[in-house]
PDB file of C-alpha atoms in Angstrom:
ATOM      1  CA  GLU A   1       0.000   0.000   0.000  1.00  0.00           C
ATOM      2  CA  LEU A   2       1.328   3.375  -1.010  1.00  0.00           C
ATOM      3  CA  LYS A   3       1.587   5.855   1.839  1.00  0.00           C
ATOM      4  CA  VAL A   4       2.404   9.515   1.516  1.00  0.00           C
ATOM      5  CA  GLU A   5       3.590  11.524   4.473  1.00  0.00           C
ATOM      6  CA  GLN A   6       3.888  15.253   4.529  1.00  0.00           C
ATOM      7  CA  ASN A   7       5.478  17.476   7.109  1.00  0.00           C
ATOM      8  CA  PRO A   8       4.951  19.787   8.676  1.00  0.00           C
ATOM      9  CA  LEU A   9       1.161  19.672   8.733  1.00  0.00           C
ATOM     10  CA  PHE A  10       0.944  23.247   9.935  1.00  0.00           C
ATOM     11  CA  LEU A  11       3.337  26.026   9.168  1.00  0.00           C
ATOM     12  CA  SER A  12       3.215  29.614  10.267  1.00  0.00           C
ATOM     13  CA  MET A  13       5.927  31.728   8.775  1.00  0.00           C
ATOM     14  CA  GLN A  14       6.793  35.364   8.543  1.00  0.00           C
ATOM     15  CA  GLU A  15       6.806  37.237   5.303  1.00  0.00           C
ATOM     16  CA  GLY A  16      10.204  37.243   3.698  1.00  0.00           C
ATOM     17  CA  LYS A  17      11.343  33.990   5.263  1.00  0.00           C
ATOM     18  CA  ASN A  18      12.224  30.717   3.567  1.00  0.00           C
ATOM     19  CA  TYR A  19      10.931  27.290   4.405  1.00  0.00           C
ATOM     20  CA  THR A  20      10.669  23.766   3.048  1.00  0.00           C
ATOM     21  CA  ILE A  21       7.788  21.295   3.065  1.00  0.00           C
ATOM     22  CA  TYR A  22       8.705  17.630   2.850  1.00  0.00           C
ATOM     23  CA  CYS A  23       6.866  14.768   1.207  1.00  0.00           C
ATOM     24  CA  ASN A  24       7.924  11.149   1.731  1.00  0.00           C
ATOM     25  CA  TYR A  25       6.306   8.181   0.044  1.00  0.00           C
ATOM     26  CA  SER A  26       6.577   4.504   0.741  1.00  0.00           C
ATOM     27  CA  THR A  27       6.851   2.705  -2.595  1.00  0.00           C
ATOM     28  CA  THR A  28       8.280   3.260  -6.040  1.00  0.00           C
ATOM     29  CA  SER A  29       6.353   5.801  -8.028  1.00  0.00           C
ATOM     30  CA  ASP A  30       6.416   7.301 -11.498  1.00  0.00           C
ATOM     31  CA  ARG A  31       5.028  10.699 -10.758  1.00  0.00           C
ATOM     32  CA  LEU A  32       4.762  13.176  -7.956  1.00  0.00           C
ATOM     33  CA  TYR A  33       2.473  16.163  -7.895  1.00  0.00           C
ATOM     34  CA  TRP A  34       2.185  19.298  -5.831  1.00  0.00           C
ATOM     35  CA  TYR A  35      -1.132  21.097  -5.489  1.00  0.00           C
ATOM     36  CA  ARG A  36      -2.382  24.206  -3.786  1.00  0.00           C
ATOM     37  CA  GLN A  37      -5.834  24.433  -2.265  1.00  0.00           C
ATOM     38  CA  ASP A  38      -7.489  27.614  -1.064  1.00  0.00           C
ATOM     39  CA  PRO A  39     -10.394  27.387   1.411  1.00  0.00           C
ATOM     40  CA  GLY A  40     -13.565  26.171  -0.256  1.00  0.00           C
ATOM     41  CA  LYS A  41     -11.822  25.609  -3.569  1.00  0.00           C
ATOM     42  CA  SER A  42     -10.588  22.663  -5.548  1.00  0.00           C
ATOM     43  CA  LEU A  43      -6.970  21.853  -6.303  1.00  0.00           C
ATOM     44  CA  GLU A  44      -4.654  24.035  -8.316  1.00  0.00           C
ATOM     45  CA  SER A  45      -1.800  22.186  -9.976  1.00  0.00           C
ATOM     46  CA  LEU A  46       1.627  23.568  -9.093  1.00  0.00           C
ATOM     47  CA  PHE A  47       4.179  21.009 -10.267  1.00  0.00           C
ATOM     48  CA  VAL A  48       4.438  17.598 -11.860  1.00  0.00           C
ATOM     49  CA  LEU A  49       7.737  15.830 -11.220  1.00  0.00           C
ATOM     50  CA  LEU A  50       8.491  12.865 -13.416  1.00  0.00           C
ATOM     51  CA  SER A  51      12.050  11.781 -12.860  1.00  0.00           C
ATOM     52  CA  ASN A  52      14.802  11.517 -10.309  1.00  0.00           C
ATOM     53  CA  GLY A  53      16.506  14.831  -9.811  1.00  0.00           C
ATOM     54  CA  ALA A  54      13.692  16.815 -11.363  1.00  0.00           C
ATOM     55  CA  VAL A  55      13.535  20.398 -10.201  1.00  0.00           C
ATOM     56  CA  LYS A  56      10.848  22.877 -11.166  1.00  0.00           C
ATOM     57  CA  GLN A  57      10.385  26.474 -10.136  1.00  0.00           C
ATOM     58  CA  GLU A  58       7.516  28.885 -10.422  1.00  0.00           C
ATOM     59  CA  GLY A  59       7.818  32.234  -8.745  1.00  0.00           C
ATOM     60  CA  ARG A  60       8.645  31.773  -5.070  1.00  0.00           C
ATOM     61  CA  LEU A  61       8.035  28.030  -5.131  1.00  0.00           C
ATOM     62  CA  MET A  62      10.497  25.350  -6.134  1.00  0.00           C
ATOM     63  CA  ALA A  63       9.878  21.616  -6.098  1.00  0.00           C
ATOM     64  CA  SER A  64      12.364  18.781  -6.353  1.00  0.00           C
ATOM     65  CA  LEU A  65      12.223  15.010  -6.483  1.00  0.00           C
ATOM     66  CA  ASP A  66      14.625  12.340  -5.257  1.00  0.00           C
ATOM     67  CA  THR A  67      13.149   8.998  -6.267  1.00  0.00           C
ATOM     68  CA  LYS A  68      15.906   7.024  -4.571  1.00  0.00           C
ATOM     69  CA  ALA A  69      15.106   8.599  -1.233  1.00  0.00           C
ATOM     70  CA  ARG A  70      11.389   8.673  -2.111  1.00  0.00           C
ATOM     71  CA  LEU A  71      11.361  12.306  -1.116  1.00  0.00           C
ATOM     72  CA  SER A  72      10.071  15.480  -2.642  1.00  0.00           C
ATOM     73  CA  THR A  73      10.463  18.981  -1.289  1.00  0.00           C
ATOM     74  CA  LEU A  74       8.551  22.177  -1.873  1.00  0.00           C
ATOM     75  CA  HIS A  75      10.717  25.154  -1.047  1.00  0.00           C
ATOM     76  CA  ILE A  76       9.249  28.553  -0.378  1.00  0.00           C
ATOM     77  CA  THR A  77      11.453  31.565  -0.895  1.00  0.00           C
ATOM     78  CA  ALA A  78      10.759  34.954   0.655  1.00  0.00           C
ATOM     79  CA  ALA A  79       7.192  34.095   1.575  1.00  0.00           C
ATOM     80  CA  VAL A  80       4.375  36.538   0.939  1.00  0.00           C
ATOM     81  CA  HIS A  81       0.860  36.557   2.352  1.00  0.00           C
ATOM     82  CA  ASP A  82      -0.646  35.389  -0.957  1.00  0.00           C
ATOM     83  CA  LEU A  83       1.065  32.038  -0.504  1.00  0.00           C
ATOM     84  CA  SER A  84      -1.157  31.240   2.483  1.00  0.00           C
ATOM     85  CA  ALA A  85      -3.032  28.069   1.518  1.00  0.00           C
ATOM     86  CA  THR A  86      -2.941  24.314   2.010  1.00  0.00           C
ATOM     87  CA  TYR A  87      -0.347  22.456  -0.036  1.00  0.00           C
ATOM     88  CA  PHE A  88      -0.719  18.806  -0.937  1.00  0.00           C
ATOM     89  CA  CYS A  89       1.724  16.409  -2.446  1.00  0.00           C
ATOM     90  CA  ALA A  90       0.307  13.415  -4.262  1.00  0.00           C
ATOM     91  CA  VAL A  91       1.916  10.321  -5.664  1.00  0.00           C
ATOM     92  CA  GLU A  92       0.791   8.079  -8.450  1.00  0.00           C
ATOM     93  CA  LEU A  93       1.252   4.352  -8.108  1.00  0.00           C
ATOM     94  CA  LYS A  94       3.851   2.955 -10.452  1.00  0.00           C
ATOM     95  CA  GLY A  95       2.443   0.827 -13.205  1.00  0.00           C
ATOM     96  CA  SER A  96       0.718   0.860 -16.516  1.00  0.00           C
ATOM     97  CA  GLY A  97      -2.552   2.519 -17.189  1.00  0.00           C
ATOM     98  CA  ASN A  98      -4.383   5.285 -15.487  1.00  0.00           C
ATOM     99  CA  THR A  99      -3.992   5.100 -11.747  1.00  0.00           C
ATOM    100  CA  PRO A 100      -5.328   7.380  -9.020  1.00  0.00           C
ATOM    101  CA  LEU A 101      -3.293   9.679  -6.840  1.00  0.00           C
ATOM    102  CA  VAL A 102      -2.573   9.102  -3.179  1.00  0.00           C
ATOM    103  CA  PHE A 103      -2.448  12.348  -1.255  1.00  0.00           C
ATOM    104  CA  GLY A 104      -0.480  13.463   1.732  1.00  0.00           C
ATOM    105  CA  LYS A 105      -2.390  15.035   4.591  1.00  0.00           C
ATOM    106  CA  GLY A 106      -1.524  18.511   3.426  1.00  0.00           C
ATOM    107  CA  THR A 107       0.458  21.372   4.899  1.00  0.00           C
ATOM    108  CA  ARG A 108      -1.553  24.354   6.021  1.00  0.00           C
ATOM    109  CA  LEU A 109       0.628  27.376   5.442  1.00  0.00           C
ATOM    110  CA  SER A 110      -0.046  30.709   7.021  1.00  0.00           C
ATOM    111  CA  VAL A 111       2.193  33.620   6.100  1.00  0.00           C
ATOM    112  CA  ILE A 112       2.039  36.472   8.548  1.00  0.00           C
ATOM    113  CA  ALA A 113       3.399  39.977   8.410  1.00  0.00           C
TER     114      ALA A 113
ATOM    115  CA  GLY B   1      -4.624  22.702 -20.649  1.00  0.00           C
ATOM    116  CA  ALA B   2      -7.312  20.108 -20.308  1.00  0.00           C
ATOM    117  CA  VAL B   3     -10.368  21.062 -18.316  1.00  0.00           C
ATOM    118  CA  VAL B   4     -12.556  19.000 -16.059  1.00  0.00           C
ATOM    119  CA  SER B   5     -15.883  20.551 -15.197  1.00  0.00           C
ATOM    120  CA  GLN B   6     -17.956  19.536 -12.216  1.00  0.00           C
ATOM    121  CA  HIS B   7     -21.565  20.427 -11.534  1.00  0.00           C
ATOM    122  CA  PRO B   8     -23.103  21.579  -9.300  1.00  0.00           C
ATOM    123  CA  SER B   9     -20.578  23.558  -7.296  1.00  0.00           C
ATOM    124  CA  TRP B  10     -22.688  23.266  -4.197  1.00  0.00           C
ATOM    125  CA  VAL B  11     -25.919  21.583  -3.234  1.00  0.00           C
ATOM    126  CA  ILE B  12     -28.065  21.383  -0.129  1.00  0.00           C
ATOM    127  CA  CYS B  13     -30.442  18.478   0.193  1.00  0.00           C
ATOM    128  CA  LYS B  14     -32.700  16.935   2.773  1.00  0.00           C
ATOM    129  CA  SER B  15     -31.867  13.693   4.534  1.00  0.00           C
ATOM    130  CA  GLY B  16     -33.139  10.715   2.630  1.00  0.00           C
ATOM    131  CA  THR B  17     -33.024  12.303  -0.801  1.00  0.00           C
ATOM    132  CA  SER B  18     -30.577  11.601  -3.614  1.00  0.00           C
ATOM    133  CA  VAL B  19     -28.129  13.968  -5.233  1.00  0.00           C
ATOM    134  CA  LYS B  20     -26.364  13.612  -8.572  1.00  0.00           C
ATOM    135  CA  ILE B  21     -22.989  15.182  -9.274  1.00  0.00           C
ATOM    136  CA  GLU B  22     -21.643  15.410 -12.812  1.00  0.00           C
ATOM    137  CA  CYS B  23     -18.037  15.383 -13.928  1.00  0.00           C
ATOM    138  CA  ARG B  24     -17.202  16.227 -17.518  1.00  0.00           C
ATOM    139  CA  SER B  25     -13.966  16.293 -19.433  1.00  0.00           C
ATOM    140  CA  LEU B  26     -14.424  19.269 -21.744  1.00  0.00           C
ATOM    141  CA  ASP B  27     -11.718  18.915 -24.346  1.00  0.00           C
ATOM    142  CA  PHE B  28     -10.502  15.359 -24.048  1.00  0.00           C
ATOM    143  CA  GLN B  29     -11.830  11.865 -23.665  1.00  0.00           C
ATOM    144  CA  ALA B  30     -11.427  10.160 -20.339  1.00  0.00           C
ATOM    145  CA  THR B  31     -11.874   6.411 -20.139  1.00  0.00           C
ATOM    146  CA  THR B  32     -11.126   6.625 -16.453  1.00  0.00           C
ATOM    147  CA  MET B  33     -12.196   9.209 -13.916  1.00  0.00           C
ATOM    148  CA  PHE B  34     -11.649   9.267 -10.199  1.00  0.00           C
ATOM    149  CA  TRP B  35     -13.931  10.421  -7.409  1.00  0.00           C
ATOM    150  CA  TYR B  36     -12.472  11.780  -4.198  1.00  0.00           C
ATOM    151  CA  ARG B  37     -14.074  12.974  -0.990  1.00  0.00           C
ATOM    152  CA  GLN B  38     -12.643  15.592   1.321  1.00  0.00           C
ATOM    153  CA  PHE B  39     -13.929  16.284   4.809  1.00  0.00           C
ATOM    154  CA  PRO B  40     -13.178  19.659   6.403  1.00  0.00           C
ATOM    155  CA  LYS B  41      -9.507  20.219   7.110  1.00  0.00           C
ATOM    156  CA  GLN B  42      -8.612  16.772   5.851  1.00  0.00           C
ATOM    157  CA  SER B  43      -6.958  15.408   2.774  1.00  0.00           C
ATOM    158  CA  LEU B  44      -8.545  13.932  -0.318  1.00  0.00           C
ATOM    159  CA  MET B  45      -9.522  10.298  -0.069  1.00  0.00           C
ATOM    160  CA  LEU B  46     -10.192   8.196  -3.131  1.00  0.00           C
ATOM    161  CA  MET B  47     -13.716   6.848  -3.190  1.00  0.00           C
ATOM    162  CA  ALA B  48     -13.866   5.048  -6.490  1.00  0.00           C
ATOM    163  CA  THR B  49     -12.481   4.685  -9.969  1.00  0.00           C
ATOM    164  CA  SER B  50     -15.017   5.247 -12.708  1.00  0.00           C
ATOM    165  CA  ASN B  51     -14.487   3.246 -15.880  1.00  0.00           C
ATOM    166  CA  GLU B  52     -16.258   4.085 -19.109  1.00  0.00           C
ATOM    167  CA  GLY B  53     -18.600   1.310 -20.144  1.00  0.00           C
ATOM    168  CA  SER B  54     -17.986  -0.864 -17.113  1.00  0.00           C
ATOM    169  CA  LYS B  55     -18.552  -1.008 -13.389  1.00  0.00           C
ATOM    170  CA  ALA B  56     -16.794   1.347 -11.067  1.00  0.00           C
ATOM    171  CA  THR B  57     -14.159   0.108  -8.674  1.00  0.00           C
ATOM    172  CA  TYR B  58     -14.786   1.190  -5.095  1.00  0.00           C
ATOM    173  CA  GLU B  59     -12.267   1.670  -2.334  1.00  0.00           C
ATOM    174  CA  GLN B  60     -12.585  -0.310   0.837  1.00  0.00           C
ATOM    175  CA  GLY B  61     -15.228   1.121   3.115  1.00  0.00           C
ATOM    176  CA  VAL B  62     -17.123   2.977   0.386  1.00  0.00           C
ATOM    177  CA  GLU B  63     -20.647   1.635  -0.103  1.00  0.00           C
ATOM    178  CA  LYS B  64     -21.265   1.007  -3.766  1.00  0.00           C
ATOM    179  CA  ASP B  65     -25.025   0.953  -3.293  1.00  0.00           C
ATOM    180  CA  LYS B  66     -24.947   4.339  -1.654  1.00  0.00           C
ATOM    181  CA  PHE B  67     -22.541   6.058  -4.010  1.00  0.00           C
ATOM    182  CA  LEU B  68     -23.671   5.118  -7.491  1.00  0.00           C
ATOM    183  CA  ILE B  69     -21.242   5.842 -10.270  1.00  0.00           C
ATOM    184  CA  ASN B  70     -22.135   5.852 -13.941  1.00  0.00           C
ATOM    185  CA  HIS B  71     -19.580   6.468 -16.682  1.00  0.00           C
ATOM    186  CA  ALA B  72     -21.771   6.217 -19.738  1.00  0.00           C
ATOM    187  CA  SER B  73     -19.615   8.194 -22.150  1.00  0.00           C
ATOM    188  CA  LEU B  74     -15.989   9.131 -22.620  1.00  0.00           C
ATOM    189  CA  THR B  75     -16.613  12.628 -21.327  1.00  0.00           C
ATOM    190  CA  LEU B  76     -19.071  12.182 -18.482  1.00  0.00           C
ATOM    191  CA  SER B  77     -19.082  10.413 -15.152  1.00  0.00           C
ATOM    192  CA  THR B  78     -21.792  10.900 -12.557  1.00  0.00           C
ATOM    193  CA  LEU B  79     -21.803  10.238  -8.839  1.00  0.00           C
ATOM    194  CA  THR B  80     -25.182   9.831  -7.184  1.00  0.00           C
ATOM    195  CA  VAL B  81     -25.373   9.957  -3.421  1.00  0.00           C
ATOM    196  CA  THR B  82     -28.460   7.970  -2.558  1.00  0.00           C
ATOM    197  CA  SER B  83     -30.495   8.332   0.620  1.00  0.00           C
ATOM    198  CA  ALA B  84     -28.172  11.058   1.783  1.00  0.00           C
ATOM    199  CA  HIS B  85     -27.461  11.537   5.469  1.00  0.00           C
ATOM    200  CA  PRO B  86     -25.792  14.449   7.261  1.00  0.00           C
ATOM    201  CA  GLU B  87     -22.583  12.427   7.576  1.00  0.00           C
ATOM    202  CA  ASP B  88     -22.375  12.405   3.770  1.00  0.00           C
ATOM    203  CA  SER B  89     -21.869  16.157   3.861  1.00  0.00           C
ATOM    204  CA  SER B  90     -18.479  16.710   2.315  1.00  0.00           C
ATOM    205  CA  PHE B  91     -16.554  18.166  -0.608  1.00  0.00           C
ATOM    206  CA  TYR B  92     -16.595  15.799  -3.579  1.00  0.00           C
ATOM    207  CA  ILE B  93     -13.957  16.215  -6.293  1.00  0.00           C
ATOM    208  CA  CYS B  94     -13.533  14.350  -9.552  1.00  0.00           C
ATOM    209  CA  SER B  95     -10.348  13.952 -11.528  1.00  0.00           C
ATOM    210  CA  ALA B  96      -9.364  12.779 -14.981  1.00  0.00           C
ATOM    211  CA  ARG B  97      -6.258  12.500 -17.081  1.00  0.00           C
ATOM    212  CA  ASP B  98      -6.041  13.143 -20.782  1.00  0.00           C
ATOM    213  CA  GLY B  99      -5.095   9.763 -22.250  1.00  0.00           C
ATOM    214  CA  GLY B 100      -1.356   9.384 -22.057  1.00  0.00           C
ATOM    215  CA  GLY B 101      -0.868  12.783 -20.517  1.00  0.00           C
ATOM    216  CA  THR B 102       1.025  13.185 -17.293  1.00  0.00           C
ATOM    217  CA  GLU B 103      -1.105  15.700 -15.496  1.00  0.00           C
ATOM    218  CA  ALA B 104      -4.223  14.860 -13.514  1.00  0.00           C
ATOM    219  CA  PHE B 105      -6.917  17.512 -13.814  1.00  0.00           C
ATOM    220  CA  PHE B 106      -9.435  18.176 -11.107  1.00  0.00           C
ATOM    221  CA  GLY B 107     -12.960  19.482 -11.245  1.00  0.00           C
ATOM    222  CA  GLN B 108     -14.054  22.493  -9.258  1.00  0.00           C
ATOM    223  CA  GLY B 109     -15.508  20.295  -6.561  1.00  0.00           C
ATOM    224  CA  THR B 110     -19.035  19.968  -5.200  1.00  0.00           C
ATOM    225  CA  ARG B 111     -19.880  21.020  -1.671  1.00  0.00           C
ATOM    226  CA  LEU B 112     -22.694  18.751  -0.478  1.00  0.00           C
ATOM    227  CA  THR B 113     -24.615  19.676   2.641  1.00  0.00           C
ATOM    228  CA  VAL B 114     -27.273  17.277   3.876  1.00  0.00           C
ATOM    229  CA  VAL B 115     -29.749  18.757   6.351  1.00  0.00           C
TER     230      VAL B 115
END
């Protein structure tokens, strides 16, 4: 059974600071996803990581994947209030065909002045 | 990018009634769609996999007779919550992937409140 663990689950950080969210998963996977969710809304896709060593950046967010360690990180640089949201990582089971995603519990980020 | 549209966005129903939620892939065909449920301040949990032209596959603990899934075409899957109870109140989200594409697209979600 694929398990996805995220930490921290809650994060309160000051504007301008940097921080990293970690996502560990238990079995081999082809793909790892990062999503953002605002209250009452659905998921917004941030990154799709497909291979070992993959690194993607968008604005103040950067995601990386280490498939050997089964670890992905989401790094936040110089946080701003608009980044306050819940961030989920999700992993797709390795195999052929169309498989569902298994989600971490989410990290609720609050950026304060 | 591909779009998945879910309808309605929110619905309030009385206990004992049934509610249908639609999930459409707007610009691609989806032989498989996924239905997730999210309770407040929790993560998304897979309920079932919807397969076009065949029976859905339900996750352990999800009642197939209560959550009826129909995937009658390559662009539409429906989830019907039958005999709804207040504990069924939740945020329901569908997802689909465009064929061999890598990205999973999510619908806008449906907020169901059973009173």
